Short mmCIF file of C-alpha atoms in Angstrom, two decimals:
data_model
loop_
_atom_site.label_atom_id
_atom_site.label_comp_id
_atom_site.label_asym_id
_atom_site.label_seq_id
_atom_site.Cartn_x
_atom_site.Cartn_y
_atom_site.Cartn_z
CA MET T 1 -23.90 13.89 8.89
CA GLN T 2 -25.88 13.73 5.68
CA GLY T 3 -25.40 10.81 3.32
CA LYS T 4 -27.24 10.11 0.04
CA ASN T 5 -29.67 7.67 -1.47
CA LYS T 6 -32.55 6.53 0.70
CA ARG T 7 -32.96 3.46 -1.21
CA PHE T 8 -30.01 1.85 0.64
CA THR T 9 -32.50 1.57 3.53
CA SER T 10 -31.67 0.86 7.27
CA VAL T 11 -31.79 -2.59 8.60
CA PRO T 12 -33.58 -3.40 11.73
CA LEU T 13 -32.22 -6.08 14.03
CA VAL T 14 -33.56 -9.45 13.16
CA ASN T 15 -33.76 -12.84 15.02
CA GLU T 16 -32.20 -15.77 13.13
CA SER T 17 -30.93 -19.15 14.29
CA ALA T 18 -27.24 -19.52 15.06
CA TRP T 19 -26.83 -22.20 12.45
CA ARG T 20 -28.42 -20.02 9.72
CA ARG T 21 -26.13 -17.12 10.56
CA ARG T 22 -23.04 -19.46 10.58
CA GLY T 23 -24.09 -20.82 7.17
CA ILE T 24 -24.37 -17.24 5.84
CA VAL T 25 -20.91 -16.30 7.17
CA ALA T 26 -19.42 -19.58 5.78
CA TRP T 27 -20.87 -19.17 2.22
CA ALA T 28 -19.96 -15.58 2.11
CA LEU T 29 -16.42 -16.30 2.98
CA LEU T 30 -16.28 -19.14 0.41
CA GLY T 31 -17.82 -16.79 -2.26
CA MET T 32 -15.26 -14.12 -1.53
CA ALA T 33 -12.42 -16.56 -1.85
CA GLY T 34 -13.74 -17.95 -5.04
CA VAL T 35 -14.26 -14.62 -6.60
CA PHE T 36 -10.79 -13.51 -5.56
CA VAL T 37 -9.16 -16.59 -7.13
CA VAL T 38 -11.07 -16.29 -10.36
CA VAL T 39 -10.30 -12.57 -10.68
CA ILE T 40 -6.60 -12.99 -10.11
CA MET T 41 -6.29 -15.90 -12.59
CA ALA T 42 -8.24 -14.02 -15.19
CA LEU T 43 -6.07 -10.97 -14.70
CA GLY T 44 -2.82 -12.99 -14.92
CA SER T 45 -3.90 -14.94 -18.07
CA VAL T 46 -4.83 -11.91 -20.10
CA SER T 47 -1.75 -9.67 -19.40
CA GLN T 48 -2.08 -7.46 -22.58
CA ALA T 49 -5.77 -6.68 -22.06
CA VAL T 50 -5.07 -6.04 -18.44
CA GLU T 51 -2.21 -3.56 -19.39
CA LEU T 52 -4.70 -1.51 -21.40
CA LEU T 53 -7.40 -1.73 -18.76
CA ALA T 54 -5.00 -1.01 -16.01
CA ILE T 55 -3.66 2.19 -17.66
CA GLY T 56 -7.06 3.31 -18.54
CA GLY T 57 -8.73 2.48 -15.26
CA ILE T 58 -5.94 3.97 -13.13
CA VAL T 59 -5.68 7.22 -15.03
CA ALA T 60 -9.42 7.36 -15.14
CA PHE T 61 -9.48 6.97 -11.29
CA ILE T 62 -6.93 9.69 -10.86
CA CYS T 63 -8.82 12.07 -13.29
CA ALA T 64 -12.25 11.48 -11.85
CA PRO T 65 -12.14 13.69 -8.70
CA LEU T 66 -10.68 16.71 -10.71
CA THR T 67 -13.34 15.98 -13.44
CA ASN T 68 -16.07 16.07 -10.89
CA LYS T 69 -14.82 19.21 -9.18
CA LEU T 70 -14.53 21.05 -12.52
CA GLU T 71 -18.16 19.94 -13.33
CA THR T 72 -19.33 21.42 -10.00
CA TRP T 73 -17.75 24.70 -11.26
CA LYS T 74 -20.12 24.69 -14.23
CA VAL T 75 -17.42 23.39 -16.68
CA PRO T 76 -18.79 20.98 -19.23
CA ARG T 77 -18.02 17.45 -18.37
CA ALA T 78 -16.22 16.56 -21.65
CA LEU T 79 -13.97 19.61 -21.15
CA SER T 80 -13.53 18.73 -17.51
CA ALA T 81 -12.28 15.27 -18.33
CA LEU T 82 -9.85 16.66 -20.97
CA ILE T 83 -8.41 19.19 -18.64
CA ALA T 84 -8.00 16.54 -15.95
CA LEU T 85 -6.19 14.11 -18.33
CA ILE T 86 -3.98 16.91 -19.49
CA VAL T 87 -2.94 17.97 -15.95
CA VAL T 88 -2.24 14.33 -15.03
CA LEU T 89 -0.06 13.89 -18.13
CA LEU T 90 1.85 17.14 -17.49
CA ILE T 91 2.60 15.90 -13.91
CA LEU T 92 3.71 12.53 -15.33
CA VAL T 93 5.97 14.07 -17.99
CA GLY T 94 7.57 16.42 -15.53
CA PHE T 95 8.32 13.72 -13.20
CA ILE T 96 9.87 11.42 -15.80
CA ALA T 97 11.94 14.41 -17.17
CA LEU T 98 13.09 14.92 -13.61
CA ILE T 99 14.37 11.40 -12.91
CA ALA T 100 15.18 10.10 -16.49
CA GLN T 101 18.80 11.45 -16.86
CA PRO T 102 20.17 10.56 -13.35
CA LEU T 103 18.48 7.18 -13.53
CA ILE T 104 20.11 6.23 -16.99
CA ASP T 105 23.56 7.60 -15.87
CA GLU T 106 23.62 5.76 -12.64
CA SER T 107 22.41 2.55 -14.08
CA LEU T 108 25.23 2.72 -16.54
CA ILE T 109 27.76 3.45 -13.90
CA LEU T 110 26.41 0.45 -11.76
CA LEU T 111 26.78 -1.92 -14.72
CA ARG T 112 30.24 -0.56 -15.59
CA ASN T 113 31.43 -1.07 -12.00
CA ALA T 114 29.79 -4.43 -11.45
CA PRO T 115 33.09 -6.36 -11.91
CA LEU T 116 34.82 -3.93 -9.50
CA TYR T 117 32.24 -4.50 -6.87
CA ALA T 118 32.53 -8.23 -7.22
CA ARG T 119 36.33 -8.14 -6.67
CA GLN T 120 35.70 -5.88 -3.72
CA ILE T 121 33.48 -8.38 -2.04
CA GLN T 122 36.03 -11.12 -2.63
CA ASP T 123 38.78 -9.01 -1.15
CA MET T 124 36.60 -8.18 1.87
CA VAL T 125 35.82 -11.79 2.59
CA GLN T 126 39.50 -12.95 2.16
CA GLU T 127 40.62 -10.15 4.55
CA ALA T 128 38.01 -11.19 7.13
CA TRP T 129 39.44 -14.84 6.85
CA ILE T 130 42.94 -13.69 7.29
CA THR T 131 42.31 -11.13 10.07
CA TYR T 132 39.78 -12.82 12.31
CA ASP T 133 40.20 -16.52 11.13
CA ALA T 134 36.39 -16.80 11.81
CA ILE T 135 36.18 -20.46 10.60
CA GLY T 136 38.81 -23.03 11.34
CA ASN T 137 37.34 -25.80 9.29
CA SER T 138 39.12 -25.74 5.88
CA ALA T 139 36.22 -27.65 4.31
CA VAL T 140 33.72 -24.97 5.46
CA ARG T 141 36.03 -22.23 4.38
CA SER T 142 36.49 -23.60 0.80
CA THR T 143 32.75 -24.09 0.52
CA VAL T 144 32.13 -20.47 1.46
CA ASN T 145 34.91 -19.18 -0.82
CA SER T 146 33.28 -21.25 -3.59
CA ILE T 147 29.92 -19.74 -2.99
CA ILE T 148 31.27 -16.22 -2.96
CA LEU T 149 33.17 -16.85 -6.20
CA GLN T 150 30.12 -18.18 -7.87
CA ALA T 151 28.14 -15.26 -6.74
CA SER T 152 30.83 -12.81 -8.00
CA ASN T 153 30.97 -14.57 -11.33
CA LEU T 154 27.21 -14.46 -11.50
CA GLY T 155 27.26 -10.80 -11.03
CA VAL T 156 29.95 -10.19 -13.65
CA SER T 157 28.15 -12.37 -16.10
CA PHE T 158 24.79 -10.61 -15.29
CA ALA T 159 26.50 -7.16 -16.14
CA GLY T 160 27.96 -8.48 -19.30
CA GLU T 161 24.70 -10.02 -20.42
CA ALA T 162 22.97 -6.66 -19.68
CA PHE T 163 25.49 -4.74 -21.84
CA ARG T 164 25.14 -7.35 -24.62
CA TRP T 165 21.40 -7.13 -24.39
CA LEU T 166 21.46 -3.38 -24.71
CA SER T 167 23.75 -3.55 -27.66
CA ALA T 168 22.38 -6.50 -29.64
CA ASN T 169 18.62 -6.72 -28.89
CA ALA T 170 17.73 -3.09 -28.76
CA LEU T 171 16.64 -3.02 -32.35
CA SER T 172 14.89 -6.13 -32.19
CA ASN T 173 12.70 -4.95 -29.21
CA ILE T 174 11.60 -1.79 -30.96
CA SER T 175 8.42 -3.47 -32.01
CA THR T 176 7.80 -4.54 -28.47
CA LEU T 177 8.42 -1.06 -27.17
CA GLY T 178 6.08 0.35 -29.84
CA GLU T 179 3.32 -2.08 -28.60
CA HIS T 180 3.73 -0.77 -25.19
CA PHE T 181 3.56 2.77 -26.37
CA MET T 182 0.37 1.88 -28.38
CA SER T 183 -1.21 0.28 -25.22
CA PHE T 184 -0.36 3.46 -23.18
CA PHE T 185 -1.93 5.79 -25.90
CA LEU T 186 -4.92 3.69 -26.04
CA GLY T 187 -5.20 3.40 -22.23
CA LEU T 188 -5.14 7.25 -22.16
CA VAL T 189 -7.94 7.35 -24.79
CA LEU T 190 -9.90 4.87 -22.61
CA ALA T 191 -9.27 6.95 -19.48
CA TYR T 192 -10.73 9.99 -21.11
CA TRP T 193 -13.98 8.08 -21.99
CA LEU T 194 -14.27 6.50 -18.58
CA ALA T 195 -13.70 9.78 -16.76
CA LYS T 196 -16.23 11.49 -18.84
CA ASP T 197 -19.02 8.99 -19.13
CA TYR T 198 -18.74 6.71 -16.04
CA PRO T 199 -21.89 8.17 -14.51
CA VAL T 200 -23.89 7.39 -17.52
CA MET T 201 -22.47 3.93 -17.81
CA VAL T 202 -23.42 3.22 -14.16
CA ARG T 203 -27.04 4.36 -14.91
CA GLU T 204 -27.21 2.03 -17.84
CA LEU T 205 -25.82 -0.84 -15.89
CA ALA T 206 -28.57 -0.15 -13.28
CA VAL T 207 -31.20 -0.22 -15.92
CA ILE T 208 -29.93 -3.51 -17.23
CA ALA T 209 -29.92 -5.03 -13.70
CA GLY T 210 -33.50 -4.06 -13.30
CA PRO T 211 -35.45 -2.12 -10.57
CA GLN T 212 -34.99 -4.91 -7.99
CA ARG T 213 -31.19 -5.01 -8.39
CA ASP T 214 -30.26 -1.49 -9.41
CA ASP T 215 -29.44 -0.49 -5.82
CA GLU T 216 -27.04 -3.39 -5.36
CA VAL T 217 -25.39 -2.70 -8.71
CA ARG T 218 -24.81 1.02 -7.82
CA LEU T 219 -23.54 0.12 -4.35
CA LEU T 220 -21.07 -2.58 -5.71
CA LEU T 221 -19.70 -0.15 -8.28
CA ALA T 222 -19.42 2.41 -5.45
CA ILE T 223 -17.45 0.12 -3.36
CA LEU T 224 -15.22 -0.85 -6.32
CA SER T 225 -14.64 2.83 -7.05
CA ARG T 226 -13.89 3.70 -3.52
CA SER T 227 -11.59 0.64 -2.71
CA VAL T 228 -9.77 0.17 -5.94
CA GLY T 229 -9.83 3.76 -7.31
CA GLY T 230 -8.94 5.36 -3.80
CA TYR T 231 -6.26 2.69 -3.21
CA MET T 232 -4.62 3.06 -6.53
CA ARG T 233 -4.58 6.89 -6.32
CA SER T 234 -3.27 6.73 -2.76
CA THR T 235 -0.59 4.33 -3.59
CA ILE T 236 0.61 6.28 -6.62
CA VAL T 237 0.82 9.53 -4.52
CA THR T 238 2.57 7.87 -1.58
CA SER T 239 4.91 5.95 -3.85
CA ILE T 240 6.03 9.16 -5.75
CA ALA T 241 6.40 11.05 -2.35
CA ASN T 242 8.47 8.17 -0.81
CA GLY T 243 10.74 8.03 -3.97
CA VAL T 244 11.23 11.78 -3.99
CA LEU T 245 12.00 11.76 -0.20
CA ALA T 246 14.59 8.99 -0.61
CA TYR T 247 16.09 10.67 -3.56
CA VAL T 248 16.63 14.12 -1.82
CA GLY T 249 17.87 12.42 1.31
CA CYS T 250 20.44 10.41 -0.68
CA LEU T 251 21.50 13.62 -2.39
CA CYS T 252 22.12 15.27 0.83
CA ILE T 253 24.41 12.44 2.00
CA GLN T 254 26.11 12.38 -1.41
CA ASN T 255 25.11 9.01 -2.45
CA PRO T 256 26.31 8.37 -6.02
CA TYR T 257 23.14 6.26 -6.79
CA ALA T 258 20.62 8.74 -5.44
CA GLY T 259 18.48 8.76 -8.54
CA LEU T 260 18.62 4.90 -8.94
CA ILE T 261 17.70 4.43 -5.21
CA GLY T 262 14.91 6.84 -5.40
CA THR T 263 13.49 5.21 -8.35
CA ILE T 264 13.73 1.73 -6.90
CA VAL T 265 12.12 2.93 -3.68
CA GLY T 266 9.21 4.58 -5.43
CA VAL T 267 8.53 1.64 -7.79
CA LEU T 268 8.81 -1.10 -5.22
CA HIS T 269 6.58 1.08 -2.77
CA ILE T 270 3.64 0.05 -5.07
CA ILE T 271 4.06 -3.54 -3.97
CA PRO T 272 2.57 -3.54 -0.33
CA VAL T 273 4.43 -4.73 2.73
CA VAL T 274 7.33 -6.45 1.01
CA GLY T 275 8.20 -3.83 -1.48
CA PRO T 276 9.82 -1.36 0.93
CA VAL T 277 11.88 -4.20 2.48
CA PHE T 278 13.25 -5.17 -0.94
CA SER T 279 14.02 -1.56 -1.87
CA ALA T 280 15.89 -1.05 1.30
CA GLY T 281 17.91 -4.16 0.88
CA ILE T 282 18.96 -3.16 -2.69
CA ALA T 283 19.73 0.44 -1.60
CA LEU T 284 21.84 -0.91 1.38
CA ILE T 285 23.87 -3.19 -0.88
CA LEU T 286 24.53 -0.37 -3.40
CA SER T 287 25.72 1.97 -0.62
CA VAL T 288 27.67 -0.44 1.30
CA LEU T 289 29.82 -1.14 -1.78
CA GLN T 290 30.92 2.46 -1.56
CA SER T 291 31.51 2.57 2.14
CA PRO T 292 29.91 1.04 5.34
CA MET T 293 29.05 4.46 6.82
CA LEU T 294 27.31 5.49 3.61
CA GLY T 295 25.27 2.40 3.81
CA LEU T 296 24.31 3.21 7.44
CA TRP T 297 23.42 6.74 6.42
CA THR T 298 21.41 5.51 3.40
CA LEU T 299 19.53 3.07 5.54
CA LEU T 300 18.61 5.98 7.99
CA VAL T 301 17.48 8.05 5.23
CA LEU T 302 15.10 5.28 3.87
CA VAL T 303 13.73 4.66 7.35
CA VAL T 304 12.92 8.40 7.82
CA ALA T 305 11.40 8.66 4.27
CA GLN T 306 9.29 5.60 5.00
CA ASN T 307 8.05 6.74 8.28
CA VAL T 308 7.27 10.16 6.99
CA THR T 309 5.34 8.66 4.09
CA ASP T 310 3.43 6.13 6.32
CA ASN T 311 2.76 8.27 9.39
CA VAL T 312 2.20 11.78 7.85
CA LEU T 313 1.10 11.40 4.30
CA SER T 314 -0.58 8.02 4.16
CA PRO T 315 -3.24 8.79 6.79
CA VAL T 316 -4.30 11.77 4.74
CA VAL T 317 -4.36 10.36 1.22
CA MET T 318 -5.37 6.74 2.25
CA ALA T 319 -8.63 8.19 3.72
CA SER T 320 -10.12 7.74 0.25
CA SER T 321 -9.75 3.93 0.51
CA VAL T 322 -11.22 1.15 2.50
CA LYS T 323 -9.07 0.00 5.41
CA VAL T 324 -7.55 -3.40 5.11
CA HIS T 325 -6.03 -5.30 8.19
CA PRO T 326 -2.24 -6.02 7.73
CA GLY T 327 -2.78 -9.79 8.21
CA LEU T 328 -5.55 -9.77 5.45
CA SER T 329 -3.08 -7.79 3.31
CA LEU T 330 -0.31 -10.39 3.59
CA VAL T 331 -2.75 -13.22 2.83
CA GLY T 332 -4.03 -11.30 -0.24
CA ILE T 333 -0.59 -10.58 -1.44
CA MET T 334 0.48 -14.23 -1.20
CA ILE T 335 -2.56 -15.48 -3.05
CA GLY T 336 -2.31 -12.77 -5.67
CA GLY T 337 1.42 -13.33 -6.27
CA ALA T 338 0.93 -17.01 -6.66
CA LEU T 339 -1.99 -16.69 -9.01
CA GLY T 340 -1.21 -13.55 -10.97
CA GLY T 341 2.53 -12.68 -10.55
CA ILE T 342 3.46 -9.06 -10.24
CA VAL T 343 -0.03 -7.94 -11.59
CA GLY T 344 -1.70 -10.02 -8.91
CA THR T 345 0.46 -8.68 -6.19
CA ILE T 346 -0.25 -5.08 -7.01
CA LEU T 347 -3.99 -5.68 -7.40
CA ALA T 348 -4.38 -7.92 -4.39
CA ILE T 349 -4.97 -5.36 -1.65
CA PRO T 350 -7.63 -3.23 -3.68
CA ILE T 351 -9.40 -6.37 -4.77
CA THR T 352 -9.36 -7.59 -1.10
CA ALA T 353 -10.69 -4.29 0.06
CA ALA T 354 -13.48 -4.44 -2.49
CA LEU T 355 -14.29 -8.04 -1.33
CA ARG T 356 -14.27 -6.95 2.28
CA GLY T 357 -16.77 -4.04 1.61
CA VAL T 358 -19.09 -6.43 -0.32
CA PHE T 359 -18.99 -8.80 2.52
CA VAL T 360 -19.78 -6.17 5.01
CA TYR T 361 -22.85 -5.09 3.01
CA TYR T 362 -24.32 -8.48 2.46
CA PHE T 363 -23.51 -9.69 6.00
CA GLU T 364 -25.19 -6.65 7.58
CA ALA T 365 -28.12 -6.60 5.16
CA HIS T 366 -28.97 -10.25 5.67
CA THR T 367 -28.29 -10.56 9.48
CA GLY T 368 -29.15 -7.12 10.74
CA ARG T 369 -25.92 -7.22 12.92
CA GLN T 370 -23.23 -4.64 12.61
CA ILE T 371 -19.82 -6.12 12.14
CA VAL T 372 -17.73 -2.90 11.75
CA SER T 373 -16.50 -1.12 14.84
CA TYR T 374 -13.80 1.38 15.82
CA ASP T 375 -11.85 -1.23 17.79
CA GLY T 376 -12.25 -4.04 15.19
CA ALA T 377 -9.52 -5.94 13.60
CA LEU T 378 -10.54 -7.44 10.16
CA PHE T 379 -13.47 -4.92 10.11
CA ASN T 380 -12.12 -1.85 11.75
CA SER T 381 -13.97 1.12 10.23
CA THR T 382 -16.68 3.77 11.10
CA PRO T 383 -20.11 2.39 12.22
CA PHE T 384 -23.18 4.39 11.09
CA HIS T 385 -26.71 4.61 12.50
CA ASP T 386 -29.89 6.66 11.68
CA ALA T 387 -31.96 8.53 14.19
CA ASP T 388 -33.83 5.40 15.08
CA GLY T 389 -30.59 3.38 15.85
CA ASN T 390 -30.80 1.22 12.80
CA ILE T 391 -27.68 0.22 11.00
CA HIS T 392 -26.89 1.19 7.32
CA PRO T 393 -24.94 -1.55 5.53
CA ALA T 394 -24.23 0.63 2.52
CA PHE T 395 -22.37 3.42 4.64
CA ASP T 396 -20.62 0.73 6.85
CA ALA T 397 -19.39 -1.03 3.61
CA LEU T 398 -18.23 2.28 2.09
CA ASP T 399 -16.77 3.67 5.47
CA ASP T 400 -17.49 7.26 4.25
CA ASP T 401 -20.68 9.16 4.81
CA SER T 402 -19.63 11.93 2.39
CA PHE T 403 -18.91 9.54 -0.52
CA PHE T 404 -22.52 9.64 -1.68
CA GLU T 405 -22.31 13.42 -1.66
CA SER T 406 -19.20 13.58 -3.96
CA THR T 407 -19.69 10.45 -6.20
CA ARG T 408 -21.60 10.50 -9.52
CA LEU T 409 -22.65 6.87 -8.94
CA VAL T 410 -25.72 7.51 -6.95
CA ASP T 411 -28.78 9.79 -7.49
CA LYS T 412 -28.46 12.87 -5.30
CA SER T 413 -32.19 13.68 -5.41
CA GLU T 414 -32.94 11.12 -2.60
CA ALA T 415 -31.30 11.44 0.79
CA VAL T 416 -31.16 9.61 4.18
CA CYS T 417 -29.86 11.00 7.44
CA VAL T 418 -27.16 8.96 9.00
CA GLU T 419 -24.62 9.76 11.77
CA ALA T 420 -21.19 8.21 12.56
CA ASP T 421 -21.09 6.70 16.04
CA GLU T 422 -19.05 8.80 18.52
CA LYS T 423 -15.47 7.64 18.32
CA PRO T 424 -14.19 6.38 21.68
CA GLU T 425 -11.36 8.32 23.28
CA LYS T 426 -9.32 5.30 24.04
CA THR T 427 -8.08 3.46 21.01
CA ILE T 428 -5.59 0.55 20.62
CA ASN T 429 -2.10 2.09 19.85
CA ILE T 430 0.96 0.19 20.51
CA ALA T 431 3.13 3.17 20.51
CA GLU T 432 1.06 4.99 23.06
CA ASP T 433 1.16 1.80 25.34
CA ILE T 434 4.95 1.55 25.03
CA ALA T 435 5.26 5.36 25.86
CA LYS T 436 2.97 4.85 28.83
CA VAL T 437 5.04 2.05 30.13
CA PHE T 438 8.27 4.01 29.86
CA SER T 439 6.63 7.05 31.48
CA LYS T 440 5.81 5.14 34.50
CA PHE T 441 9.64 4.64 35.09
CA SER T 442 10.50 8.27 34.34
CA THR T 443 7.98 10.35 36.25
CA PRO T 444 9.34 12.07 39.30
CA GLU T 445 7.01 10.34 41.68
CA ASN T 446 8.34 6.96 40.55
CA ILE T 447 11.83 8.08 40.80
CA GLY T 448 11.14 9.57 44.40
CA ASP T 449 9.58 6.13 45.23
CA GLN T 450 12.50 4.24 43.87
CA GLN T 451 14.87 6.55 45.90
CA VAL T 452 12.85 5.98 49.10
CA SER T 453 12.74 2.25 48.62
CA SER T 454 16.39 2.05 47.95
CA THR T 455 17.14 4.14 51.14
CA VAL T 456 14.98 1.87 53.11
CA ASP T 457 16.71 -1.15 51.74
CA SER T 458 20.17 0.28 52.40
CA GLU T 459 19.15 0.98 56.11
CA ALA T 460 17.81 -2.35 56.55
CA GLU T 461 21.02 -3.83 55.25
CA ASN T 462 23.21 -1.57 57.58
CA LYS T 463 20.98 -2.71 60.47
CA SER T 464 21.49 -6.33 59.55
CA SER T 465 25.18 -5.94 59.25
CA LEU T 466 25.47 -4.57 62.93
CA PRO T 467 26.63 -7.02 65.52
CA LYS T 468 23.94 -8.10 67.75
CA GLU T 469 23.94 -7.20 71.50
CA LYS T 470 24.41 -10.11 73.88
#
């Protein structure tokens, strides 16, 4: 395969002391942790600026591939960026127009029926006490009844407060709503200029860094673009797809809160790992209040939608972002949520992916040892070598040999030949292992062996039961 930019030279294997290598790894890990904490704290403390930058950056990352594609078709870059921005806005407006009306209607119905649902929960619990008498201790029963009553009162009071807030504070929050609209508009303007001029900005930053550091600056920006930009684009696409699948599925089973459930599923899908769990719990509660069977069907619909999104769509769209181990994702989400709240939780995984790529580059560049592999855990990605067998930290960090060909961050006039290592036939796959185990018990040979063994055992038992001859 052909990559780009020969200045990201190969690194021959070098011999260093064990303590020096351990020191490099330790300091690299400490540096990554420190940068992660500083970035999350900074993002959480300047939320308004982050809102503007987040809107501009996300929209620019979404527009960048279409802008680059139009530029390759001889369309001027300024016009390409404008066309890409208009296309993204049309898709966004169409999606909002599709879900706005059912979302508002179903939310109002839910708020209106909140007291009724609270009474239903109380009646269900009381009926359970009377029918099954599950708890004989009167003290425990009174405590549980008190908790249920308080929860019901809390739900009723929440619904009342929501109605009062909508009626009394709507006018007072017009200014805040206007600020958000202004931030959104300015974010779109920023997105246009970023999508149009980011190749020039990168070249200027490389000039500022100097001839000795311009390669590293370009590489760091490339890693940031691939990890953060690719992850955000992929997350938005998969979130919309998951929400639409959940909405269509709930419509098919005639769930009265199909629009609300689809919106909740799509929005919470942005929060990795824990988002789908919370959305499934909320949808299950809303559906069980209608009927237990509807709750079961709704849960089945959400499981199918989540599996289709994760196993069919995600492998395709997530190919543009760096892989992150689930354990590393959980640690990043916990740290990001503790330091930056919701913003930190959403940005935790792309920042973790970027830090992972930076660590891979500097580790391989300074030690000459290749840490990425097909069967790795924390560093599972594609390893690259040149014709002489030397590793290429830049390609290992990006995990994509075609990225240099499609990006505008690197000069295409200089090239280097690299090839991805041949992927092994056997890969670690839990599903395949489980299927293999079950297949051992279901094959005709095993069934025949089991029948033969059972026949032999029965004959032995019959012989042992016969009376012995004297």
